[in-house]
Short mmCIF file of C-alpha atoms in Angstrom, two decimals:
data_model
loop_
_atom_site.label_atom_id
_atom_site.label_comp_id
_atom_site.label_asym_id
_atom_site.label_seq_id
_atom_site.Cartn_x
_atom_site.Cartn_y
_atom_site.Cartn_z
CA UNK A 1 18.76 45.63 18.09
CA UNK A 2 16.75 42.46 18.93
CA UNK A 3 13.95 43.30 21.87
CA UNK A 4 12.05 40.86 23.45
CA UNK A 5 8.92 41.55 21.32
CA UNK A 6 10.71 40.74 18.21
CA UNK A 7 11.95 37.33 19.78
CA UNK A 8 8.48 36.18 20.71
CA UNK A 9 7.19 37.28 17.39
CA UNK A 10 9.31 34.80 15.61
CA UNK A 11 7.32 31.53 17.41
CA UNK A 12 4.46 32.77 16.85
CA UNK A 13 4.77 33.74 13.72
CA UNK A 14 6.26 30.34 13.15
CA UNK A 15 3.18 28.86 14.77
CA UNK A 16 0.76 30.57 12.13
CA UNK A 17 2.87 29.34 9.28
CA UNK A 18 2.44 25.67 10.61
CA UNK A 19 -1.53 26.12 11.50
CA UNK A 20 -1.69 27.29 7.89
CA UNK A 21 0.51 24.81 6.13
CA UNK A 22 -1.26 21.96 8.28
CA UNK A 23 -4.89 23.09 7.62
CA UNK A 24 -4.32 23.49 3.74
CA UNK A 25 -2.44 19.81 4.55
CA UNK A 26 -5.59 18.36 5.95
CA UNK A 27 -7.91 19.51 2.85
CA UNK A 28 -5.94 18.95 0.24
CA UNK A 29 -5.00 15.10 1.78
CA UNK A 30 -8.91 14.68 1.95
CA UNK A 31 -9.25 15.64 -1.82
CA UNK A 32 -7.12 12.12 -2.71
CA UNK A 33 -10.38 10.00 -0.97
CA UNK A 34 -13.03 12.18 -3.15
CA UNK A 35 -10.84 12.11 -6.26
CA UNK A 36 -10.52 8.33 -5.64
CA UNK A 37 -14.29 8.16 -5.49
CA UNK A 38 -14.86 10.47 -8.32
CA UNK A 39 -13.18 8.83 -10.70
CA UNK A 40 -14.07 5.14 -9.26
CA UNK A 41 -17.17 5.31 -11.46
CA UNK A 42 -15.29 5.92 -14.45
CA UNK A 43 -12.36 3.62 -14.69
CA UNK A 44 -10.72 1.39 -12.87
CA UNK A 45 -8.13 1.80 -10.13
CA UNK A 46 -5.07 1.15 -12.11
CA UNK A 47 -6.42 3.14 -14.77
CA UNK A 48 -7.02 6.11 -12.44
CA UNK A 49 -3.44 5.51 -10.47
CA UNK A 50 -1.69 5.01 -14.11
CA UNK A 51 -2.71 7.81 -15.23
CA UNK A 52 -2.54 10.19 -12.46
CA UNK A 53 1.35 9.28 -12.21
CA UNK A 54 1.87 9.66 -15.85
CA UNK A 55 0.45 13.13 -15.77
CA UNK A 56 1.96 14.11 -12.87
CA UNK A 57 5.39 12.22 -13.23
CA UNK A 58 5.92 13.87 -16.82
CA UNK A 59 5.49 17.36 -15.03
CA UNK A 60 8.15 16.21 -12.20
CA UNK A 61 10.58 15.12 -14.70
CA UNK A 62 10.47 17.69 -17.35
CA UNK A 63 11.27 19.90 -14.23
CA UNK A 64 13.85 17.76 -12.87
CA UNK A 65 15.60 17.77 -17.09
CA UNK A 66 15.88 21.43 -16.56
CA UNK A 67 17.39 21.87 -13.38
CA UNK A 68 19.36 18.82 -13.58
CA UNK A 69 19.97 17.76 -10.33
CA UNK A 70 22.11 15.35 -8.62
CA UNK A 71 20.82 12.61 -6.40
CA UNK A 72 23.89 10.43 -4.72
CA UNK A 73 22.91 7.01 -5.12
CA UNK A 74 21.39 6.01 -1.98
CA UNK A 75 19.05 8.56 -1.84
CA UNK A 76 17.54 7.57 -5.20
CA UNK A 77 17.18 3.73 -4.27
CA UNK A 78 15.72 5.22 -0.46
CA UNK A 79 12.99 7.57 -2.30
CA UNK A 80 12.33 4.17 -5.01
CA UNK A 81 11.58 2.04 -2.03
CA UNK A 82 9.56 4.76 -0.67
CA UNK A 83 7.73 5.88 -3.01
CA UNK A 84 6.40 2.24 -4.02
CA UNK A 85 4.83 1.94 -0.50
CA UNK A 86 3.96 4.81 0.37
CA UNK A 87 2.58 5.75 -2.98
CA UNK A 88 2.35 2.62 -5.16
CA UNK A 89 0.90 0.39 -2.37
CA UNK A 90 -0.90 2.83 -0.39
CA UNK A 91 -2.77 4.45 -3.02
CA UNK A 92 -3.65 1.34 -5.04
CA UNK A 93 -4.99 0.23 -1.64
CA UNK A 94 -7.05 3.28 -0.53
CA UNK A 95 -8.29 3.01 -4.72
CA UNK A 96 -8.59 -0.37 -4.59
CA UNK A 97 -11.41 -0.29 -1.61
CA UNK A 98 -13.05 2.96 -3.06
CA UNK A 99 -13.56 0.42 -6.64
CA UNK A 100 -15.29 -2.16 -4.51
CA UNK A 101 -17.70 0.14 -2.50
CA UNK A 102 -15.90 1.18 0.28
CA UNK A 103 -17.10 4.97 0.92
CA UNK A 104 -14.38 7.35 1.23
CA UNK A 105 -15.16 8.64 4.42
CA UNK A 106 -14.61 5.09 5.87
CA UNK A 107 -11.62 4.49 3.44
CA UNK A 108 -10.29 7.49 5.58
CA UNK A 109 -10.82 7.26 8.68
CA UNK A 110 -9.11 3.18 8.17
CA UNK A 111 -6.12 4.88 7.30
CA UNK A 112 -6.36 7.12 9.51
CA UNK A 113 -5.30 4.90 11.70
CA UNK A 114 -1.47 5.69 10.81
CA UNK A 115 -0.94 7.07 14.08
CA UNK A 116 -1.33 4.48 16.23
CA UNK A 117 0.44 2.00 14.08
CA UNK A 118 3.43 4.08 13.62
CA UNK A 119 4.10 4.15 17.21
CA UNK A 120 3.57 0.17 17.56
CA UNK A 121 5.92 -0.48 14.86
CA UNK A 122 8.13 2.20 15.97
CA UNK A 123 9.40 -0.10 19.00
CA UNK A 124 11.52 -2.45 17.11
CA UNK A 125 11.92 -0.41 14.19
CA UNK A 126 13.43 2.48 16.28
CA UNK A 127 14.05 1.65 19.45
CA UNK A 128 10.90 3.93 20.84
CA UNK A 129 8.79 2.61 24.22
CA UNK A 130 4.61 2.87 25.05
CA UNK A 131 3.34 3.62 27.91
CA UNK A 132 0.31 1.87 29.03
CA UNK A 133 -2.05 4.86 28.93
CA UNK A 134 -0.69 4.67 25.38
CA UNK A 135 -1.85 1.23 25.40
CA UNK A 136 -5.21 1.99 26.27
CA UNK A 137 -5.08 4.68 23.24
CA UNK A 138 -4.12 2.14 20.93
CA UNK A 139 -6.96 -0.26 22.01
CA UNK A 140 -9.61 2.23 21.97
CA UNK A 141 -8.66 3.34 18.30
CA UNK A 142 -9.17 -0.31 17.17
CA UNK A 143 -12.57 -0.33 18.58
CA UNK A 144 -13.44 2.79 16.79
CA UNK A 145 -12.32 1.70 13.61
CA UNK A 146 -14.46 -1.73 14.19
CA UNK A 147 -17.52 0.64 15.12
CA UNK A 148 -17.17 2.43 12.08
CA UNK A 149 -16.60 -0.15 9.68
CA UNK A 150 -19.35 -2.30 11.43
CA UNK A 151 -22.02 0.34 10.67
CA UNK A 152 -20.94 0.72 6.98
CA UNK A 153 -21.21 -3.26 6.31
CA UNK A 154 -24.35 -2.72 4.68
CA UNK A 155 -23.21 -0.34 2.29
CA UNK A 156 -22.33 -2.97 0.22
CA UNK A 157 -19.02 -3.46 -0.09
CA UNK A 158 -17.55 -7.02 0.82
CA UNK A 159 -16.03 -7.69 4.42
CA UNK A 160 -12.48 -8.41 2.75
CA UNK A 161 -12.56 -4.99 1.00
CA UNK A 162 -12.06 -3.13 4.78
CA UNK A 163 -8.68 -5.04 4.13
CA UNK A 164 -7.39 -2.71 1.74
CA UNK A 165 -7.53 0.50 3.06
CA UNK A 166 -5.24 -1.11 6.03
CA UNK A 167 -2.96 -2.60 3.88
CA UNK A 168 -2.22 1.12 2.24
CA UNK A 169 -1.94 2.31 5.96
CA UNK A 170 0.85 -0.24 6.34
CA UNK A 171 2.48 0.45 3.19
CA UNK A 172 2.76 4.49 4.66
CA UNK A 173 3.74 3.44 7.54
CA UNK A 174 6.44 1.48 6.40
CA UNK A 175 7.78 4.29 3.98
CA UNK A 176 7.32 7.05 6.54
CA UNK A 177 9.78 4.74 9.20
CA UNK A 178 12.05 3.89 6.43
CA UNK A 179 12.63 8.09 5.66
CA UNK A 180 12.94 9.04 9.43
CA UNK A 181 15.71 5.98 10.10
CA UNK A 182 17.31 6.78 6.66
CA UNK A 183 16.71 10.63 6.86
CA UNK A 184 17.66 11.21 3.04
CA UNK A 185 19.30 14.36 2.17
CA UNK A 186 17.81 15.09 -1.29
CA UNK A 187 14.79 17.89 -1.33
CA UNK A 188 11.42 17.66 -1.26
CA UNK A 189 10.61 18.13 -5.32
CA UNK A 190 13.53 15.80 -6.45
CA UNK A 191 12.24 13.39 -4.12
CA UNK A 192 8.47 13.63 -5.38
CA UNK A 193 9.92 13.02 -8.95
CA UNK A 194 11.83 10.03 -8.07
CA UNK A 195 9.08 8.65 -6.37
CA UNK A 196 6.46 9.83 -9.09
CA UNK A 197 8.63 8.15 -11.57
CA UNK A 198 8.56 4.61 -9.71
CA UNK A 199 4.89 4.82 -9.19
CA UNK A 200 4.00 5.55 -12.76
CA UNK A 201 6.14 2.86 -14.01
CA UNK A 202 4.50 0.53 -11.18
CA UNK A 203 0.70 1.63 -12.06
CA UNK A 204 1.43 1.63 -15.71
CA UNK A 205 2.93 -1.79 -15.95
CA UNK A 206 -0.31 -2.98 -13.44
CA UNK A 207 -2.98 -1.11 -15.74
CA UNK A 208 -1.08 -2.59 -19.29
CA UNK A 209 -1.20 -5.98 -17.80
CA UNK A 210 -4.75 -6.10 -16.89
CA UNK A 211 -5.49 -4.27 -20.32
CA UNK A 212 -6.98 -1.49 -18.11
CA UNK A 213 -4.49 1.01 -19.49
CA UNK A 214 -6.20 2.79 -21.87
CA UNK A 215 -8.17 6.34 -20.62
CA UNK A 216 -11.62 6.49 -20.85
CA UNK A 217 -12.97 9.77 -22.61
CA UNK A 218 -15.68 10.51 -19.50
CA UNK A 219 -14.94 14.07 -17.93
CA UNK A 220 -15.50 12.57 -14.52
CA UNK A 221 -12.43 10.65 -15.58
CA UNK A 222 -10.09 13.73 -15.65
CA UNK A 223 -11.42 15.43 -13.17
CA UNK A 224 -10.24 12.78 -10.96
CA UNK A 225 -6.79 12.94 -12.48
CA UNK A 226 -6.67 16.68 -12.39
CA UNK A 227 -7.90 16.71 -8.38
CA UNK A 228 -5.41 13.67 -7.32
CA UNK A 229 -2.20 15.35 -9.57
CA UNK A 230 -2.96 18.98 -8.50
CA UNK A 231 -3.89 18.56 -4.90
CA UNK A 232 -3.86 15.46 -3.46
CA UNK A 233 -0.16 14.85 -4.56
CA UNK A 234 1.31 18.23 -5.36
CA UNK A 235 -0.39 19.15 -1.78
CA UNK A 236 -1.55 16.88 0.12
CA UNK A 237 1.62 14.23 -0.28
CA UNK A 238 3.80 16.78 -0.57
CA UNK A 239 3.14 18.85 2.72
CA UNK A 240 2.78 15.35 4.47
CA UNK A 241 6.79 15.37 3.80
CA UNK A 242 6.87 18.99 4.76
CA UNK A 243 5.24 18.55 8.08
CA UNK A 244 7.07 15.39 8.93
CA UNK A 245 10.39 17.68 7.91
CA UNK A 246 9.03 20.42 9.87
CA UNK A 247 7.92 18.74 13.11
CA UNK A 248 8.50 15.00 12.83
CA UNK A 249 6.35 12.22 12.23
CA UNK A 250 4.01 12.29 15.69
CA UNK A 251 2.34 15.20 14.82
CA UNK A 252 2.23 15.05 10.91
CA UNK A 253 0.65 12.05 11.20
CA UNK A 254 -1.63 13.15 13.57
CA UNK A 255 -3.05 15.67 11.49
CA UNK A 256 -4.33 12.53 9.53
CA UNK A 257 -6.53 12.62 12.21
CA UNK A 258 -8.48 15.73 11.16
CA UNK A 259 -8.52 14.65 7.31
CA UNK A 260 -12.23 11.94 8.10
CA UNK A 261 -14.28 15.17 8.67
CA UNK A 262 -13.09 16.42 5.76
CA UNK A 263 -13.16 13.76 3.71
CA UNK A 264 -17.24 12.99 4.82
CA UNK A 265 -18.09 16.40 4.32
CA UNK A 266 -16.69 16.63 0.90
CA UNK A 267 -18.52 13.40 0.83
CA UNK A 268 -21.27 14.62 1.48
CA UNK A 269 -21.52 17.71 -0.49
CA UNK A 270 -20.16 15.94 -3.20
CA UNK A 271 -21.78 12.65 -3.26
CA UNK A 272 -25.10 12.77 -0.51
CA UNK A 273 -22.68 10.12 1.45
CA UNK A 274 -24.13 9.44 5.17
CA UNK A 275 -22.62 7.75 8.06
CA UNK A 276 -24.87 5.58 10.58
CA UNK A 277 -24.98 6.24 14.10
CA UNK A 278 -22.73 3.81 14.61
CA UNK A 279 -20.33 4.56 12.34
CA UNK A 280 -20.44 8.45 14.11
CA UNK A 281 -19.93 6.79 17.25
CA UNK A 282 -16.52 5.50 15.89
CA UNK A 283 -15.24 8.25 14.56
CA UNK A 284 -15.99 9.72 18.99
CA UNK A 285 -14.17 6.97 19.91
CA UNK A 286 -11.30 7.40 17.33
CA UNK A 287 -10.68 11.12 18.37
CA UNK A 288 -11.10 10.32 21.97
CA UNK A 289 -8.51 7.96 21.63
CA UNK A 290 -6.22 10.06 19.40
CA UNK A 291 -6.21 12.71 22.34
CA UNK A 292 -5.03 9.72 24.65
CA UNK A 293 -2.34 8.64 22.94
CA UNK A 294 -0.64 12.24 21.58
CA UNK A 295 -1.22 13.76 25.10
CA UNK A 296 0.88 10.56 26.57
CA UNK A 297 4.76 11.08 26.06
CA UNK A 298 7.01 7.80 25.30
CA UNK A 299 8.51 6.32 28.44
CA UNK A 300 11.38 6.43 26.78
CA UNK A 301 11.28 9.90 25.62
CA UNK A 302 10.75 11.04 28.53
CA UNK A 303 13.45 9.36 30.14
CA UNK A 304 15.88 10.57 27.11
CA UNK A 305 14.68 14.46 27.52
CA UNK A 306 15.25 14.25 31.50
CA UNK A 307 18.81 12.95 30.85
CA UNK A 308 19.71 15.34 28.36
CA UNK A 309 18.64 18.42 30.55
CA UNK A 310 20.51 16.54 33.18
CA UNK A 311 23.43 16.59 31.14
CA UNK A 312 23.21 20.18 29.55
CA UNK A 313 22.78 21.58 33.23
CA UNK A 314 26.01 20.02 34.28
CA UNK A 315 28.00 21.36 31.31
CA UNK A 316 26.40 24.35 32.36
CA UNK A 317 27.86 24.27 36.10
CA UNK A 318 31.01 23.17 34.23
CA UNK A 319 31.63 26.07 32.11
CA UNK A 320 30.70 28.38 34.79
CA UNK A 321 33.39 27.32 36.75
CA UNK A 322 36.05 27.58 34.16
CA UNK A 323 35.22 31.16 33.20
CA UNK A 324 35.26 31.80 36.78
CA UNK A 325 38.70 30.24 37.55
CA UNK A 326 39.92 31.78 34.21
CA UNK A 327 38.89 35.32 35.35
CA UNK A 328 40.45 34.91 39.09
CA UNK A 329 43.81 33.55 37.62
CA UNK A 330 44.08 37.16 35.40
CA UNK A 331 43.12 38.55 38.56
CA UNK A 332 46.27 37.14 40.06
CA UNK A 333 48.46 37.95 37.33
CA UNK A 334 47.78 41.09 37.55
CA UNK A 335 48.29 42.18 40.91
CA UNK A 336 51.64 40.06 40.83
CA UNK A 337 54.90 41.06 42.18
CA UNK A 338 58.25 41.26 40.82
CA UNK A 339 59.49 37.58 41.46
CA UNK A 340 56.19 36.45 39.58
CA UNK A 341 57.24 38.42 36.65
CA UNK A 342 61.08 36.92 36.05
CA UNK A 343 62.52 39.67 38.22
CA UNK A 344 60.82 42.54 36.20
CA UNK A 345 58.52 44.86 37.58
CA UNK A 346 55.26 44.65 35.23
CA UNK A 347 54.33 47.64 33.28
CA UNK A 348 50.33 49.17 32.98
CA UNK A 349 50.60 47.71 29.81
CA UNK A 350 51.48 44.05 30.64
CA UNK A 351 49.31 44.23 33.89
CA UNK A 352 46.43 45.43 31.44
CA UNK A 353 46.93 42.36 28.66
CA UNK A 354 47.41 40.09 31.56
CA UNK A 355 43.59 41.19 32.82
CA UNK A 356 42.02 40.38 29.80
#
């Protein structure tokens, strides 16, 4: 028997399992930025991306030989088109900037911005409405990102290099819409592998072409490669599909939120990276207007939700008025009379089958 402790154990329990699969989300998603500054020192980007998708493709696939699974056709061209955006062009972009001396926590907190540009492009992509509070939200995040890039300019990095890290928040953008409109039905490892195998061929073909292909024998080298195959792709892109499975794309992505702290104190630890005051003012003004624009509901959500409990309440009226007419016309037949009952006087039995 099911008591009423036992139900409300379930959410919460359900609860814990999503704190915990988010937080090990945000750390291991943080892990890509230091791996991508790790190994920035020690070979170029498509050298680093090449390889990293190599390694980690030829795991995915010698899995995927043994199990041999089937993947209907328009799943597999789906997770090719997504995994070149929103692994071949976002991580050559977020790589890219780390090469020319963008720091990671800034590289971050740019793409960080994933939020707030989902839910802009989600209007004519899928239909969804902002409010103006959300508005506000939206503009507020911009001028955070422009505080915090404007007190990393001196770092050294050139002004067109803050370009990259937005085109990679684009590219995921675009491949995170593309699976919630397409919703493809394959799971979450044979996807990985198809889009591992599209990004290695991708990154491969870049690095050969540039003559950049070749590894370098530096440790730092495959450290990088071991971080960014074990847990910034096995993890940290792979639980970024499980949240978004788990509880859609508004709040996946707005754990990216949490992932520039951890990134800058990895950062940090790691490499004695420091933000400026104005940069820390930024990331204030980021979270302040993260809070905004999750805390505001869609116009048009709203307006959906309120007509759907509209609607379930009146099938609800509905259905209580059938059983209750069904249960009054047994009634009737029960305590019927002879001429109701072709002339026959009803037995116990018949009045009995008639009641149920």
């Amino acid at each position: 028997m099911y008591t009423s402790r036992g139900i409300a154990a379930v959410p919460h329990r359900d609860a814990l399992l999503g704190a915990a699969i988010g937080t090990v989300f945000v750390v291991t998603w943080s892990s890509g930025f230091i791996g991508a500054q790790l190994g920035a020192g020690a070979a170029p980007a498509s050298t680093l991306l090449a390889w990293r998708f190599i390694v980690a493709g030829g795991l995915l696939l010698a899995w995927a030989a043994w199990r041999r699974p089937r993947i209907p056709r328009r799943d597999l061209v789906l997770h090719l088109i997504i995994g070149a955006l929103g692994q071949g062009g976002y991580l050559y972009g977020v790589f890219a900037a780390a090469e020319h001396g963008v720091s990671a926590g800034v590289d971050n907190l740019i793409t960080a911005l994933q939020p707030l540009l989902a839910a802009v492009l989600a209007v004519p992509v899928l239909g969804e409405r902002i409010t103006r509070r959300q508005l506000a939200g939206f503009a507020a995040g911009l001028g955070g990102v422009a505080l915090v890039v404007g007190g990393d300019l001196r770092g050294g990095a050139p002004p067109w290099a803050y370009a990259l890290p937005l085109a990679a928040t684009l590219c995921l953008v675009g491949a995170t819409l593309l699976e919630r409109r397409t919703r493809p039905s394959i799971g979450l490892v044979d996807a990985l592998t198809v889009q591992a195998g599209i990004s290695a061929l991708l990154f491969t073909a870049l690095a050969g072409a540039t003559g950049d292909l070749a590894p370098p024998a530096d440790p730092a080298f495959w450290t990088a490669v071991a971080v960014l195959v074990v847990m910034a792709m096995f993890g940290g892109y792979g639980l970024y599909w499980v949240n978004v499975r788990r509880s859609g794309v508004g709040r996946a992505s707005a754990l990216l939120y949490l992932t520039p702290p951890a990134t800058m104190l990895g950062a940090w630890a790691l490499f004695g990276s420091t933000l400026a005051p104005l940069s820390l003012a930024g990331v204030l003004a980021c979270a302040a207007a993260v809070a905004v624009v999750l805390r505001a509901p869609a116009a048009g959500a709203r307006r959906s939700g309120d007509g759907r409990r509209a609607s379930g309440r009146s099938r609800g009226r509905r259905a209580a008025a059938a059983r209750v007419r069904g249960a009054a016309a047994r009634v009737r037949r029960a305590a019927a009379g002879p001429e109701e009952w072709g002339g026959t006087p009803p037995t116990p039995e018949r009045r009995r089958a008639a009641s149920r």
